[in-house]
Amino acid sequence: MTTPEPPPLAPLPPAAGPGDAERRLHPASWLFVLLQNLRQFIVPLIVLLVAGRRADDGPAWLPLIGIGTLVAVSVWQYLTFRYRIADDRLVVRSGLLERSVRQIPYSRIHNVAIHQSLLHRLVGVAEVRLESAGGTRPEAQMRVLRLPEALALEQLIRDRGRTDDAGSPQPASAATPGDTLLALSTAEVVKLGLISNRGMIVVAGALALAFQALPDRTAGRWLVEGGREAFGYANAFAATWMAKTLVLAGAVALALLAIRAFSVALALVRYHGFRLLRQGRRLTVERGLLSRSRSSVPRRRIQAWTLREGVLHRLFARRTLEIDTASARGSDGQGQQDGRGLDALAPIATAATCDAIVRDVAALAHWPPTHWQPLHRRAWLRLALGAWLPTTVLCLVLGWFFGRWGLLGLLWLPWSAFVAHRHAARAGYAIDTAMVAVREGWWRRHWRFAEIGKLQAVELRQSPLDRWTGMAALWLDTAGAQPLAPPLRLRFVPLAEAERLHAALSREIARRPLRW
């Protein structure tokens, strides 16, 4: 299924000086700001509406006042927002009573994100978000611009903000479509939906919301009644306990299949038409079925990499490649988890494709490492002790209250020892003059690596169990990290080796300039 080509770029001035006129947003911008505000305040408005209906003399017009206030605020924001394009920066002016003028150099913009919901696409507009490193929110968020103007602004920032690794400006070039590093077909997106667990997460969130929002334990009552009806159907179709068990197991299997189908649908909505493009020194990701998003980031802003491989990944011979960038986090502190940021370069791809992207983008000629250093020879014991101690204490407490039945949890100890042994046998680390890499996990595997020039600090840690077993851990910090990304750390290393690596990496970090 082909992805439609973007519309032609609207003309922007080659240079803008102090005397150039400021630009407004799209005339329908206030409507999209209103819709965003309604999403944030929908719960309080519903509470006011319900309270107004329940009270005998309650103020039922309170929700209307709230909506009217949001409309006034949205129109106010549209009327007071201006932006101007200068030679080396973007100037954003907003506010009337409390005025602000924000000047954003093009070279400091790390990520340009263009988002189109279904309503955006119907109106022919897009939301533009400009992010820089380390901020708690975007430097500028324009709701909304005409789509050609949004794409032209993205191209202008890409050209005028182009710098080399030393930070020197590079000359602008004509817009190019870029080289496609990865394009996901519909079949690959379906595999991604089967692998991911997003459908289960959404269903669990919906159940939690139902328990909180519905009055008088309505959700719990529905679940109990549904369970009784299901058990009644099982009694009607089966006479023996074995047959009833099979019927109920089939019902659970159908529910799991429905949830997995829901995961596939969510993957199609989010990743349909996924393309990873290399456009000069920037990477651009396009994706989405109903809502289209386009996000780009300079390659040198990538701070760390993560390869993931779960059980279902191995079933389909696929992996996921994610990155950490030094771009702004969302106002909620959750980073780019709203689905608009450039976080996954390859949501699903073969191992060879992921490795090729790493070698191309990170310029790591020796990825993957040919030799991994093993952990301490007793690393499995250190891992097992971390599980044995709390499990034993918990089982002893349960045994005190429930007798021998409470001690059945001790049967978990052999399995945890087996898992620890498998984990320690597979884990390892690799360090050379260019990068630091760690691999961990057995059931669910991941590889975590970063260029040495991206490291900010290295810390040597020892827990009481580490000191008892003669081990240590090295924790490495970079400029940015995804909230759900595993930490970059070398665990269960012999103490003498950890101290040597700590000293060597500290010298390298102090000697090399930070590249972010």
Tab-separated table of N, CA and C in Angstrom, residues 344-453:
chain	number	residue	atom	x	y	z
A	344	ALA	N	11.388	5.361	17.824
A	344	ALA	CA	11.690	4.063	17.238
A	344	ALA	C	12.092	4.247	15.781
A	345	LEU	N	13.344	3.951	15.480
A	345	LEU	CA	13.773	3.993	14.081
A	345	LEU	C	13.249	2.796	13.313
A	346	ALA	N	13.111	1.668	13.999
A	346	ALA	CA	12.581	0.456	13.372
A	346	ALA	C	11.635	-0.212	14.362
A	347	PRO	N	10.335	0.068	14.310
A	347	PRO	CA	9.405	-0.610	15.218
A	347	PRO	C	9.448	-2.120	15.080
A	348	ILE	N	9.700	-2.602	13.870
A	348	ILE	CA	9.869	-4.028	13.627
A	348	ILE	C	10.716	-4.180	12.371
A	349	ALA	N	11.736	-5.030	12.464
A	349	ALA	CA	12.625	-5.275	11.328
A	349	ALA	C	13.464	-6.499	11.643
A	350	THR	N	14.078	-7.054	10.618
A	350	THR	CA	14.970	-8.182	10.833
A	350	THR	C	16.236	-7.710	11.541
A	351	ALA	N	16.965	-8.666	12.117
A	351	ALA	CA	18.208	-8.323	12.815
A	351	ALA	C	19.206	-7.697	11.852
A	352	ALA	N	19.283	-8.210	10.625
A	352	ALA	CA	20.218	-7.652	9.648
A	352	ALA	C	19.862	-6.214	9.290
A	353	THR	N	18.569	-5.924	9.157
A	353	THR	CA	18.145	-4.557	8.838
A	353	THR	C	18.465	-3.606	9.983
A	354	CYS	N	18.185	-4.007	11.222
A	354	CYS	CA	18.502	-3.156	12.373
A	354	CYS	C	19.994	-2.874	12.454
A	355	ASP	N	20.812	-3.904	12.242
A	355	ASP	CA	22.267	-3.708	12.291
A	355	ASP	C	22.727	-2.784	11.171
A	356	ALA	N	22.122	-2.905	9.995
A	356	ALA	CA	22.499	-2.030	8.885
A	356	ALA	C	22.140	-0.572	9.178
A	357	ILE	N	20.979	-0.331	9.817
A	357	ILE	CA	20.603	1.035	10.176
A	357	ILE	C	21.592	1.608	11.184
A	358	VAL	N	22.007	0.804	12.170
A	358	VAL	CA	22.969	1.278	13.161
A	358	VAL	C	24.289	1.643	12.491
A	359	ARG	N	24.773	0.774	11.620
A	359	ARG	CA	26.049	1.074	10.947
A	359	ARG	C	25.945	2.305	10.063
A	360	ASP	N	24.794	2.508	9.438
A	360	ASP	CA	24.619	3.658	8.550
A	360	ASP	C	24.465	4.952	9.321
A	361	VAL	N	23.611	4.959	10.343
A	361	VAL	CA	23.286	6.201	11.047
A	361	VAL	C	24.346	6.556	12.079
A	362	ALA	N	24.755	5.577	12.884
A	362	ALA	CA	25.737	5.848	13.938
A	362	ALA	C	27.166	5.757	13.445
A	363	ALA	N	27.357	5.309	12.214
A	363	ALA	CA	28.700	5.171	11.654
A	363	ALA	C	29.571	4.272	12.529
A	364	LEU	N	28.979	3.190	13.042
A	364	LEU	CA	29.724	2.196	13.815
A	364	LEU	C	30.022	1.026	12.885
A	365	ALA	N	31.238	1.008	12.352
A	365	ALA	CA	31.574	0.009	11.349
A	365	ALA	C	31.629	-1.396	11.925
A	366	HIS	N	31.868	-1.522	13.239
A	366	HIS	CA	32.054	-2.843	13.846
A	366	HIS	C	30.832	-3.276	14.655
A	367	TRP	N	29.652	-2.800	14.255
A	367	TRP	CA	28.447	-3.277	14.937
A	367	TRP	C	27.835	-4.419	14.133
A	368	PRO	N	27.416	-5.521	14.754
A	368	PRO	CA	27.510	-5.814	16.193
A	368	PRO	C	28.913	-6.249	16.582
A	369	PRO	N	29.263	-6.118	17.869
A	369	PRO	CA	30.610	-6.515	18.299
A	369	PRO	C	30.853	-7.998	18.037
A	370	THR	N	32.076	-8.296	17.651
A	370	THR	CA	32.427	-9.691	17.383
A	370	THR	C	32.746	-10.460	18.660
A	371	HIS	N	33.089	-9.745	19.726
A	371	HIS	CA	33.458	-10.425	20.969
A	371	HIS	C	32.827	-9.689	22.143
A	372	TRP	N	32.082	-10.412	22.968
A	372	TRP	CA	31.460	-9.864	24.168
A	372	TRP	C	32.213	-10.366	25.398
A	373	GLN	N	32.538	-9.451	26.300
A	373	GLN	CA	33.198	-9.822	27.539
A	373	GLN	C	32.177	-10.459	28.492
A	374	PRO	N	32.497	-11.607	29.102
A	374	PRO	CA	31.553	-12.236	30.028
A	374	PRO	C	31.532	-11.516	31.371
A	375	LEU	N	30.494	-11.807	32.150
A	375	LEU	CA	30.374	-11.242	33.491
A	375	LEU	C	31.228	-12.051	34.473
A	376	HIS	N	31.164	-11.649	35.724
A	376	HIS	CA	31.833	-12.393	36.792
A	376	HIS	C	31.354	-13.847	36.766
A	377	ARG	N	32.253	-14.783	37.086
A	377	ARG	CA	31.888	-16.200	36.983
A	377	ARG	C	30.773	-16.590	37.951
A	378	ARG	N	30.572	-15.791	39.023
A	378	ARG	CA	29.475	-16.068	39.948
A	378	ARG	C	28.327	-15.070	39.769
A	379	ALA	N	28.217	-14.482	38.578
A	379	ALA	CA	27.140	-13.519	38.331
A	379	ALA	C	25.768	-14.166	38.466
A	380	TRP	N	25.666	-15.454	38.075
A	380	TRP	CA	24.369	-16.129	38.196
A	380	TRP	C	23.940	-16.223	39.665
A	381	LEU	N	24.918	-16.463	40.551
A	381	LEU	CA	24.602	-16.552	41.973
A	381	LEU	C	24.158	-15.197	42.510
A	382	ARG	N	24.830	-14.139	42.060
A	382	ARG	CA	24.437	-12.779	42.485
A	382	ARG	C	23.027	-12.467	42.007
A	383	LEU	N	22.681	-12.855	40.796
A	383	LEU	CA	21.323	-12.651	40.288
A	383	LEU	C	20.317	-13.480	41.072
A	384	ALA	N	20.664	-14.738	41.341
A	384	ALA	CA	19.740	-15.613	42.059
A	384	ALA	C	19.507	-15.133	43.480
A	385	LEU	N	20.564	-14.631	44.141
A	385	LEU	CA	20.396	-14.144	45.506
A	385	LEU	C	19.414	-12.985	45.566
A	386	GLY	N	19.430	-12.154	44.533
A	386	GLY	CA	18.487	-11.038	44.494
A	386	GLY	C	17.040	-11.494	44.451
A	387	ALA	N	16.787	-12.710	43.936
A	387	ALA	CA	15.423	-13.260	43.910
A	387	ALA	C	15.168	-14.179	45.100
A	388	TRP	N	16.188	-14.889	45.551
A	388	TRP	CA	15.988	-15.855	46.640
A	388	TRP	C	15.634	-15.181	47.966
A	389	LEU	N	16.339	-14.110	48.291
A	389	LEU	CA	16.151	-13.508	49.608
A	389	LEU	C	14.719	-13.018	49.821
A	390	PRO	N	14.145	-12.172	48.934
A	390	PRO	CA	12.756	-11.739	49.181
A	390	PRO	C	11.752	-12.882	49.075
A	391	THR	N	12.010	-13.847	48.160
A	391	THR	CA	11.085	-14.981	48.028
A	391	THR	C	11.059	-15.818	49.299
A	392	THR	N	12.240	-16.080	49.873
A	392	THR	CA	12.312	-16.887	51.095
A	392	THR	C	11.615	-16.190	52.254
A	393	VAL	N	11.863	-14.889	52.401
A	393	VAL	CA	11.217	-14.147	53.487
A	393	VAL	C	9.704	-14.168	53.324
A	394	LEU	N	9.217	-13.954	52.114
A	394	LEU	CA	7.771	-13.958	51.870
A	394	LEU	C	7.169	-15.333	52.162
A	395	CYS	N	7.847	-16.392	51.741
A	395	CYS	CA	7.310	-17.739	51.979
A	395	CYS	C	7.290	-18.075	53.471
A	396	LEU	N	8.297	-17.623	54.202
A	396	LEU	CA	8.297	-17.873	55.642
A	396	LEU	C	7.126	-17.164	56.327
A	397	VAL	N	6.844	-15.921	55.888
A	397	VAL	CA	5.699	-15.202	56.457
A	397	VAL	C	4.399	-15.924	56.113
A	398	LEU	N	4.255	-16.360	54.849
A	398	LEU	CA	3.038	-17.075	54.453
A	398	LEU	C	2.930	-18.413	55.185
A	399	GLY	N	4.085	-19.074	55.377
A	399	GLY	CA	4.059	-20.333	56.123
A	399	GLY	C	3.643	-20.157	57.568
A	400	TRP	N	3.993	-19.031	58.162
A	400	TRP	CA	3.597	-18.753	59.537
A	400	TRP	C	2.081	-18.647	59.667
A	401	PHE	N	1.445	-18.033	58.642
A	401	PHE	CA	-0.008	-17.814	58.713
A	401	PHE	C	-0.800	-18.988	58.128
A	402	PHE	N	-0.278	-19.634	57.077
A	402	PHE	CA	-1.069	-20.640	56.367
A	402	PHE	C	-0.472	-22.044	56.445
A	403	GLY	N	0.585	-22.203	57.197
A	403	GLY	CA	1.161	-23.525	57.348
A	403	GLY	C	1.933	-23.973	56.123
A	404	ARG	N	1.869	-25.286	55.828
A	404	ARG	CA	2.671	-25.831	54.729
A	404	ARG	C	2.268	-25.279	53.363
A	405	TRP	N	1.006	-24.888	53.214
A	405	TRP	CA	0.594	-24.320	51.919
A	405	TRP	C	1.360	-23.026	51.613
A	406	GLY	N	1.679	-22.264	52.628
A	406	GLY	CA	2.415	-21.023	52.389
A	406	GLY	C	3.841	-21.239	51.953
A	407	LEU	N	4.392	-22.449	52.213
A	407	LEU	CA	5.779	-22.734	51.832
A	407	LEU	C	5.904	-23.248	50.399
A	408	LEU	N	4.778	-23.405	49.703
A	408	LEU	CA	4.846	-23.873	48.313
A	408	LEU	C	5.587	-22.891	47.408
A	409	GLY	N	5.627	-21.628	47.831
A	409	GLY	CA	6.345	-20.640	47.030
A	409	GLY	C	7.833	-20.919	46.924
A	410	LEU	N	8.371	-21.766	47.833
A	410	LEU	CA	9.798	-22.111	47.753
A	410	LEU	C	10.125	-22.924	46.505
A	411	LEU	N	9.086	-23.517	45.890
A	411	LEU	CA	9.319	-24.233	44.630
A	411	LEU	C	9.778	-23.296	43.517
A	412	TRP	N	9.599	-21.981	43.719
A	412	TRP	CA	10.045	-21.006	42.721
A	412	TRP	C	11.571	-20.871	42.699
A	413	LEU	N	12.252	-21.252	43.774
A	413	LEU	CA	13.697	-21.028	43.887
A	413	LEU	C	14.495	-21.774	42.810
A	414	PRO	N	14.227	-23.050	42.521
A	414	PRO	CA	14.988	-23.701	41.443
A	414	PRO	C	14.805	-23.036	40.087
A	415	TRP	N	13.568	-22.622	39.796
A	415	TRP	CA	13.334	-21.947	38.509
A	415	TRP	C	14.086	-20.621	38.443
A	416	SER	N	14.064	-19.850	39.521
A	416	SER	CA	14.790	-18.582	39.516
A	416	SER	C	16.292	-18.800	39.370
A	417	ALA	N	16.816	-19.904	39.935
A	417	ALA	CA	18.237	-20.209	39.759
A	417	ALA	C	18.541	-20.537	38.298
A	418	PHE	N	17.642	-21.290	37.650
A	418	PHE	CA	17.831	-21.611	36.233
A	418	PHE	C	17.802	-20.346	35.373
A	419	VAL	N	16.823	-19.461	35.630
A	419	VAL	CA	16.727	-18.220	34.867
A	419	VAL	C	17.970	-17.362	35.085
A	420	ALA	N	18.444	-17.256	36.333
A	420	ALA	CA	19.642	-16.467	36.607
A	420	ALA	C	20.863	-17.032	35.879
A	421	HIS	N	20.976	-18.359	35.838
A	421	HIS	CA	22.103	-18.977	35.146
A	421	HIS	C	22.051	-18.676	33.657
A	422	ARG	N	20.871	-18.780	33.046
A	422	ARG	CA	20.739	-18.500	31.618
A	422	ARG	C	21.011	-17.024	31.314
A	423	HIS	N	20.522	-16.144	32.183
A	423	HIS	CA	20.742	-14.716	31.988
A	423	HIS	C	22.237	-14.395	32.057
A	424	ALA	N	22.909	-14.906	33.088
A	424	ALA	CA	24.330	-14.599	33.259
A	424	ALA	C	25.162	-15.184	32.127
A	425	ALA	N	24.757	-16.355	31.607
A	425	ALA	CA	25.523	-16.972	30.529
A	425	ALA	C	25.433	-16.179	29.239
A	426	ARG	N	24.308	-15.495	29.044
A	426	ARG	CA	24.144	-14.753	27.795
A	426	ARG	C	24.581	-13.301	27.896
A	427	ALA	N	24.525	-12.711	29.085
A	427	ALA	CA	24.835	-11.292	29.249
A	427	ALA	C	26.319	-11.037	29.006
A	428	GLY	N	26.634	-9.791	28.684
A	428	GLY	CA	28.015	-9.411	28.463
A	428	GLY	C	28.109	-7.946	28.097
A	429	TYR	N	29.339	-7.493	27.850
A	429	TYR	CA	29.574	-6.102	27.482
A	429	TYR	C	30.731	-6.035	26.502
A	430	ALA	N	30.768	-4.950	25.734
A	430	ALA	CA	31.831	-4.721	24.750
A	430	ALA	C	32.189	-3.249	24.768
A	431	ILE	N	33.464	-2.961	24.874
A	431	ILE	CA	33.961	-1.584	24.915
A	431	ILE	C	35.145	-1.476	23.967
A	432	ASP	N	35.090	-0.486	23.067
A	432	ASP	CA	36.234	-0.188	22.213
A	432	ASP	C	36.432	1.312	22.180
A	433	THR	N	37.191	1.799	21.224
A	433	THR	CA	37.480	3.233	21.160
A	433	THR	C	36.295	4.062	20.702
A	434	ALA	N	35.231	3.419	20.203
A	434	ALA	CA	34.097	4.172	19.652
A	434	ALA	C	32.846	4.076	20.506
A	435	MET	N	32.608	2.938	21.187
A	435	MET	CA	31.312	2.755	21.832
A	435	MET	C	31.427	1.884	23.070
A	436	VAL	N	30.337	1.919	23.843
A	436	VAL	CA	30.121	1.028	24.975
A	436	VAL	C	28.804	0.302	24.719
A	437	ALA	N	28.820	-1.023	24.786
A	437	ALA	CA	27.619	-1.815	24.498
A	437	ALA	C	27.406	-2.838	25.598
A	438	VAL	N	26.126	-3.090	25.923
A	438	VAL	CA	25.737	-4.058	26.941
A	438	VAL	C	24.593	-4.896	26.372
A	439	ARG	N	24.639	-6.182	26.648
A	439	ARG	CA	23.502	-7.036	26.296
A	439	ARG	C	23.053	-7.764	27.553
A	440	GLU	N	21.738	-7.876	27.724
A	440	GLU	CA	21.158	-8.493	28.911
A	440	GLU	C	19.897	-9.243	28.519
A	441	GLY	N	19.433	-10.072	29.449
A	441	GLY	CA	18.163	-10.754	29.268
A	441	GLY	C	18.320	-12.126	28.650
A	442	TRP	N	17.380	-12.987	28.970
A	442	TRP	CA	17.322	-14.315	28.357
A	442	TRP	C	15.941	-14.534	27.739
A	443	TRP	N	14.901	-14.440	28.536
A	443	TRP	CA	13.539	-14.580	28.018
A	443	TRP	C	13.179	-13.385	27.155
A	444	ARG	N	13.417	-12.208	27.689
A	444	ARG	CA	13.261	-10.954	26.942
A	444	ARG	C	14.635	-10.310	26.866
A	445	ARG	N	15.161	-10.136	25.675
A	445	ARG	CA	16.531	-9.691	25.476
A	445	ARG	C	16.580	-8.234	25.023
A	446	HIS	N	17.665	-7.580	25.365
A	446	HIS	CA	17.894	-6.234	24.846
A	446	HIS	C	19.387	-5.961	24.749
A	447	TRP	N	19.723	-5.108	23.803
A	447	TRP	CA	21.078	-4.597	23.627
A	447	TRP	C	21.003	-3.086	23.818
A	448	ARG	N	21.921	-2.545	24.604
A	448	ARG	CA	21.933	-1.112	24.900
A	448	ARG	C	23.349	-0.600	24.648
A	449	PHE	N	23.498	0.440	23.819
A	449	PHE	CA	24.838	0.911	23.489
A	449	PHE	C	24.809	2.396	23.157
A	450	ALA	N	25.977	3.015	23.280
A	450	ALA	CA	26.136	4.449	23.010
A	450	ALA	C	27.577	4.711	22.609
A	451	GLU	N	27.757	5.765	21.819
A	451	GLU	CA	29.107	6.204	21.477
A	451	GLU	C	29.755	6.831	22.708
A	452	ILE	N	31.054	6.637	22.843
A	452	ILE	CA	31.745	7.185	24.004
A	452	ILE	C	31.658	8.710	24.010
A	453	GLY	N	31.632	9.325	22.824
A	453	GLY	CA	31.521	10.774	22.750
A	453	GLY	C	30.191	11.312	23.221
